[in-house]
XYZ file of C-alpha atoms in Angstrom:
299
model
C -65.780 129.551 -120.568
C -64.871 127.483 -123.325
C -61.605 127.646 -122.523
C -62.016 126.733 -119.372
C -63.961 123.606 -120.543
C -61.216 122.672 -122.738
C -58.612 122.752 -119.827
C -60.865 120.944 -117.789
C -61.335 117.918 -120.430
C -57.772 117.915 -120.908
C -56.661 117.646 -117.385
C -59.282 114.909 -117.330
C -57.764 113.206 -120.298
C -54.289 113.332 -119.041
C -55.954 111.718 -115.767
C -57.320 108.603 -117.824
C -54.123 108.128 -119.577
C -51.938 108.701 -116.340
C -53.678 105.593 -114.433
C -52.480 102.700 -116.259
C -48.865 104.148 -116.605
C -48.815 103.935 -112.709
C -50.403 100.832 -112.465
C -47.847 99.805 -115.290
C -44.830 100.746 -113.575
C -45.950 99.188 -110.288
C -45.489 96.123 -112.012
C -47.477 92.365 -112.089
C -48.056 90.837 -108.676
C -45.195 88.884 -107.205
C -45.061 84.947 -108.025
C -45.299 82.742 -104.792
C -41.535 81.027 -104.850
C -42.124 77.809 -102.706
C -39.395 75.141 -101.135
C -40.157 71.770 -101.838
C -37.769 69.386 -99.635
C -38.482 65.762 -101.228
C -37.458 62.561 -98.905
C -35.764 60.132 -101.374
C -34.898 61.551 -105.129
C -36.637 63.899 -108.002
C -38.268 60.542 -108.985
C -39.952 60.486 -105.553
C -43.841 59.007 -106.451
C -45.458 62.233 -104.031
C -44.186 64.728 -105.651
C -46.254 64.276 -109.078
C -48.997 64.630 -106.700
C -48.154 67.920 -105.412
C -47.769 69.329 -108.527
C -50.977 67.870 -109.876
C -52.547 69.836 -106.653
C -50.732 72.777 -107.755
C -52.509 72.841 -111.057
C -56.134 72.267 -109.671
C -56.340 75.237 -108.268
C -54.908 76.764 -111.024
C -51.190 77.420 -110.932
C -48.371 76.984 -113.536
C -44.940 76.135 -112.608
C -42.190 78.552 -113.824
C -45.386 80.945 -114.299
C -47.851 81.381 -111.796
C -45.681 80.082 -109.029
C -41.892 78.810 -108.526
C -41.015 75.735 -106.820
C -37.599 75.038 -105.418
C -36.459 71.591 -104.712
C -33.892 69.948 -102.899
C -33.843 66.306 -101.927
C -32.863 64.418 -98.323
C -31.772 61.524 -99.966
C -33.191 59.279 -97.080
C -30.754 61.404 -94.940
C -32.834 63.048 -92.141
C -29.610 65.067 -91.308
C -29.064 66.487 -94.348
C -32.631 68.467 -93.551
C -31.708 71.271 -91.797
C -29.115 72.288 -94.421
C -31.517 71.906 -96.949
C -34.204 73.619 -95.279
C -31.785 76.567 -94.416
C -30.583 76.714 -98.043
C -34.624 77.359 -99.131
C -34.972 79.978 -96.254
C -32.199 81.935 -97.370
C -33.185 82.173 -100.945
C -36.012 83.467 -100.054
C -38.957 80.837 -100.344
C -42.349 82.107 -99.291
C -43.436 78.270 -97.807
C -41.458 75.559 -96.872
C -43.106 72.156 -97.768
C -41.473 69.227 -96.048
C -42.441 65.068 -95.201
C -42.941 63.684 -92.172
C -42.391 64.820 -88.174
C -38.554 64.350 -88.111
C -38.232 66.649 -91.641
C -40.858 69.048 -89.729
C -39.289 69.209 -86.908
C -35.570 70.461 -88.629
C -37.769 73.050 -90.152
C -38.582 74.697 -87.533
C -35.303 74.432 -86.038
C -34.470 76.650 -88.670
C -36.932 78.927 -88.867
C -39.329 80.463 -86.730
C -41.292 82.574 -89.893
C -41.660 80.975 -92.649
C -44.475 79.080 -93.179
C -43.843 75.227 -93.133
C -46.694 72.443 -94.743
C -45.693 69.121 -93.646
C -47.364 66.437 -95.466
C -46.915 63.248 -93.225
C -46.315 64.232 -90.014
C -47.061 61.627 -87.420
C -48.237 62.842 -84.400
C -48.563 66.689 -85.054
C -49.079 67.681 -81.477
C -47.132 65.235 -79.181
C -43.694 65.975 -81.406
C -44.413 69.675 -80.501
C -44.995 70.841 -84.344
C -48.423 72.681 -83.404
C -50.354 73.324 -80.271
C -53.305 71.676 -81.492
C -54.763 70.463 -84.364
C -57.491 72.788 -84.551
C -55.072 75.755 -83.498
C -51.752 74.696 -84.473
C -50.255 78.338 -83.143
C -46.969 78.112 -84.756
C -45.349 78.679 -88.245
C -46.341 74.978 -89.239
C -49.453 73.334 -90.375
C -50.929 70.337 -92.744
C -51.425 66.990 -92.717
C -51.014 64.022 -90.338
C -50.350 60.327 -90.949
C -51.286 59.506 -87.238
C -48.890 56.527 -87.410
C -49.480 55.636 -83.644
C -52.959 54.201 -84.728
C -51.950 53.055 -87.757
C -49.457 51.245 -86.087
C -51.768 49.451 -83.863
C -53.804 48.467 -86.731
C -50.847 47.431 -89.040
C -50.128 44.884 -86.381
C -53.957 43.763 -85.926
C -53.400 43.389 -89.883
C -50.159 41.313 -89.300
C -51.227 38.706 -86.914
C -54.742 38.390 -89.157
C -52.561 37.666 -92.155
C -49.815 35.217 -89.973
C -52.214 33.826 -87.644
C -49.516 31.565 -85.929
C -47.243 34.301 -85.184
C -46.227 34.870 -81.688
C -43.646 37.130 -81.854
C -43.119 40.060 -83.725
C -40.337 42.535 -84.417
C -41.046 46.332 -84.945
C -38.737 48.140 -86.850
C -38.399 52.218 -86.025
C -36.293 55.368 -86.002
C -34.841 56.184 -82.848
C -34.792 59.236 -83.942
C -38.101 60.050 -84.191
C -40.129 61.112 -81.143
C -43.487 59.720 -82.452
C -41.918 56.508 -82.758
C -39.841 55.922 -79.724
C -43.370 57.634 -77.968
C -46.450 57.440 -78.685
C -46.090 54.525 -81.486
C -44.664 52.449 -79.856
C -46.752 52.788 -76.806
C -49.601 51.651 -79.061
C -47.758 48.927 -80.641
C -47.494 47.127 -76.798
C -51.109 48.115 -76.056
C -52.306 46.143 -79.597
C -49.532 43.465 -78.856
C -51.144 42.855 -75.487
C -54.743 42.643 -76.512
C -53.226 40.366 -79.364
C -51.357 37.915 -76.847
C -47.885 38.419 -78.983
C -44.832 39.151 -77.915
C -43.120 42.759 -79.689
C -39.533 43.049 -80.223
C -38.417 46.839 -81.020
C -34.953 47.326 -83.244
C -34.034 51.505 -83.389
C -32.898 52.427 -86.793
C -31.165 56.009 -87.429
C -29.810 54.997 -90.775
C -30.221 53.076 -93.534
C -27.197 51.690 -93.570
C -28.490 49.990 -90.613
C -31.145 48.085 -92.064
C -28.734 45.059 -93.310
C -27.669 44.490 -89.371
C -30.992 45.330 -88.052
C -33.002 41.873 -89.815
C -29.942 40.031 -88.836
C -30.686 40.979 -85.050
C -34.479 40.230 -85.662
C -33.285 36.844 -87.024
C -31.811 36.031 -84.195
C -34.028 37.101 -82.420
C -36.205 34.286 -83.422
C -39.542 36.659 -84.507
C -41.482 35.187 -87.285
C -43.157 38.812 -88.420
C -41.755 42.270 -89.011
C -43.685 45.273 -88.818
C -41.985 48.743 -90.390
C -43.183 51.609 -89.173
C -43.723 54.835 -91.118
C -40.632 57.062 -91.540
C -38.516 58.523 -94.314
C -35.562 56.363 -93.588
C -37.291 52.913 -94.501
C -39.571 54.678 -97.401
C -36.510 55.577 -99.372
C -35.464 52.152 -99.069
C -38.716 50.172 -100.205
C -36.438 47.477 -102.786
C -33.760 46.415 -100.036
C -36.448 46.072 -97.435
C -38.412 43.944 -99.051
C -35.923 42.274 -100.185
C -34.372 42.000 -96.658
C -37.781 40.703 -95.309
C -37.709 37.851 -98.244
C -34.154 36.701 -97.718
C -34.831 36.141 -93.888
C -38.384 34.851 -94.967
C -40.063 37.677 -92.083
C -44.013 38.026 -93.398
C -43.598 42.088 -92.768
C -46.366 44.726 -92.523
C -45.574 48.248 -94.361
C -47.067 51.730 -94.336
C -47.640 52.213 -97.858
C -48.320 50.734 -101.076
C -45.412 51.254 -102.912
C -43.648 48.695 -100.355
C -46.059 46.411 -101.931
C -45.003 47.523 -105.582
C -41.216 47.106 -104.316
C -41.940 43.355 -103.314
C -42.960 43.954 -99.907
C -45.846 41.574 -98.471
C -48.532 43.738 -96.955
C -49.521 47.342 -96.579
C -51.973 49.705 -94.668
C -52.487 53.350 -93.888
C -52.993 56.401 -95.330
C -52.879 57.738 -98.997
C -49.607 59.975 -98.706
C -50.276 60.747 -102.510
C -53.596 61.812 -101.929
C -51.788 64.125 -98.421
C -49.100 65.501 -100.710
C -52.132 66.326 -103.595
C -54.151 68.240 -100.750
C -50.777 69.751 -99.365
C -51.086 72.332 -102.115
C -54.327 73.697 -100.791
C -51.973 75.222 -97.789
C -49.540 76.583 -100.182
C -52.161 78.475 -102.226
C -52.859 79.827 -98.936
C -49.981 81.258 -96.964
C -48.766 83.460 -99.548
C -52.229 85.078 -99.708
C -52.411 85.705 -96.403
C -53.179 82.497 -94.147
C -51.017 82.377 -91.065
C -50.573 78.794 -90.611
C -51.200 79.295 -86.741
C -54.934 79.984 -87.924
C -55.176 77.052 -90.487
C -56.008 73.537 -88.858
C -54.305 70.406 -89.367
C -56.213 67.657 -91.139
C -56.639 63.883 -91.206
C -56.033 61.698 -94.052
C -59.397 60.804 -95.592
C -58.036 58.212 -97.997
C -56.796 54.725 -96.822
């Protein structure tokens, strides 16, 4: 019996000791690699943000997590490279700007999860379902810049009070713009008895030609609407709108640091900050067809 016993307790003791070496050799739990596609340069202002978000909920970079970033440059058509370049190393999330970044994306892939940070009009540009149910490989945070472009212009005239005609600067390449912005742009203008002039911009090598036009156009205000073409160029539009002495509304403050004369709409700092809530949850799990889209909450 004792014997017996003794096999027993070593068998047992073997047991103990053989656990950790299999948990051992399974190895530690993979880090979440993430692709991080930035709209102007690694200097962009959002992107301290983000990372700041990162470390809230308790990630460190290089450690915890990886985070791969590439940079548009302004370029919208340099996204779906860039965005194909992340997906084929392998990126568990794709993080990306606005609706026109979103939108190449998804043009690229139909699996990995994509965050966008700023998009527009989530649902009319065809990036979710809904907002509550977005159904799709993409989720996050909207700008709504067809209301804020509405009130940007009820801003404008408040500020120019003698103004009776006012240009609107926008990407024709953007849906939400040439839509749904728009659209509310006339409906303010209207209610506002001014006259709106629209001037499509795909580049921004066409920003230089496009104030000339509004020039002779004879408006006396400009109003920029929200898009990663004009946000990588905040100095020479301001500086555009001073030399052809155009009051001009903007979408966020840092047109006002560059120069620029007035600004209104939503925090993207405080979006791109709360952006990392969405990548702490895909790679745990989430399926960004069950994770809603949220407003901005700061202003």
């Amino acid at each position: 019996m004792l014997v017996r016993h003794t096999a027993v307790a070593a068998f047992l003791t073997l047991g103990l000791i053989a656990v950790p070496l299999v948990s051992a050799a399974q190895g530690p739990s993979r880090v979440p690699r993430i692709g991080v596609i930035g709209e102007r340069s690694p200097g962009d202002s959002f992107l301290p943000a983000f990372q700041h978000g990162l470390r809230e909920l308790g990630y460190s970079e290089g450690q915890s997590i990886v985070v791969e970033y590439r940079y548009a440059y302004g370029d919208h058509d340099r996204v779906p490279e860039l965005a194909a370049e992340l997906v084929r190393s392998g990126v568990d999330v794709l993080v990306v700007g606005g609706t026109v970044w979103a939108q190449a994306a998804k043009a690229v892939t139909t699996t990995v999860p994509i965050v966008f940070t700023l998009a527009g009009d989530p649902v009319s540009s065809g990036l979710v379902t809904s907002l509550a149910r977005p159904s799709g490989n993409a989720t996050g945070l909207a700008n709504f810049v067809p209301e804020m472009s509405a009130k940007q212009l009820e801003l404008l005239k408040v500020a120019v009070p003698q103004v009776s005609r006012i240009a609107v600067l926008y990407n024709s390449a953007n849906s939400v713009h040439a839509g749904p912005a728009l659209g509310e742009v006339r409906e303010a203008a209207r209610a506002l008895a001014v006259e709106v002039q629209t001037v499509g911009v795909r580049h921004r090598g066409e920003l230089a030609s496009a104030f000339s036009t509004v020039t002779a156009r004879r408006a006396g205000a400009i109003l920029v609407l929200s898009d990663p073409v004009f946000g990588s160029e905040l100095v020479q539009l301001s500086k555009l709108a001073a030399q052809h002495r155009l009051p001009a509304m903007y979408s966020r403050k840092e047109f006002a640091d560059a120069g620029g004369l007035l600004t209104y709409g939503p925090s993207f700092t405080d979006n791109y900050r709360r952006a990392a809530r969405y990548v702490d949850r895909t790679p745990k799990g989430a399926k960004p067809a069950d994770i809603p889209v949220e407003h901005p909450t700061k202003f």
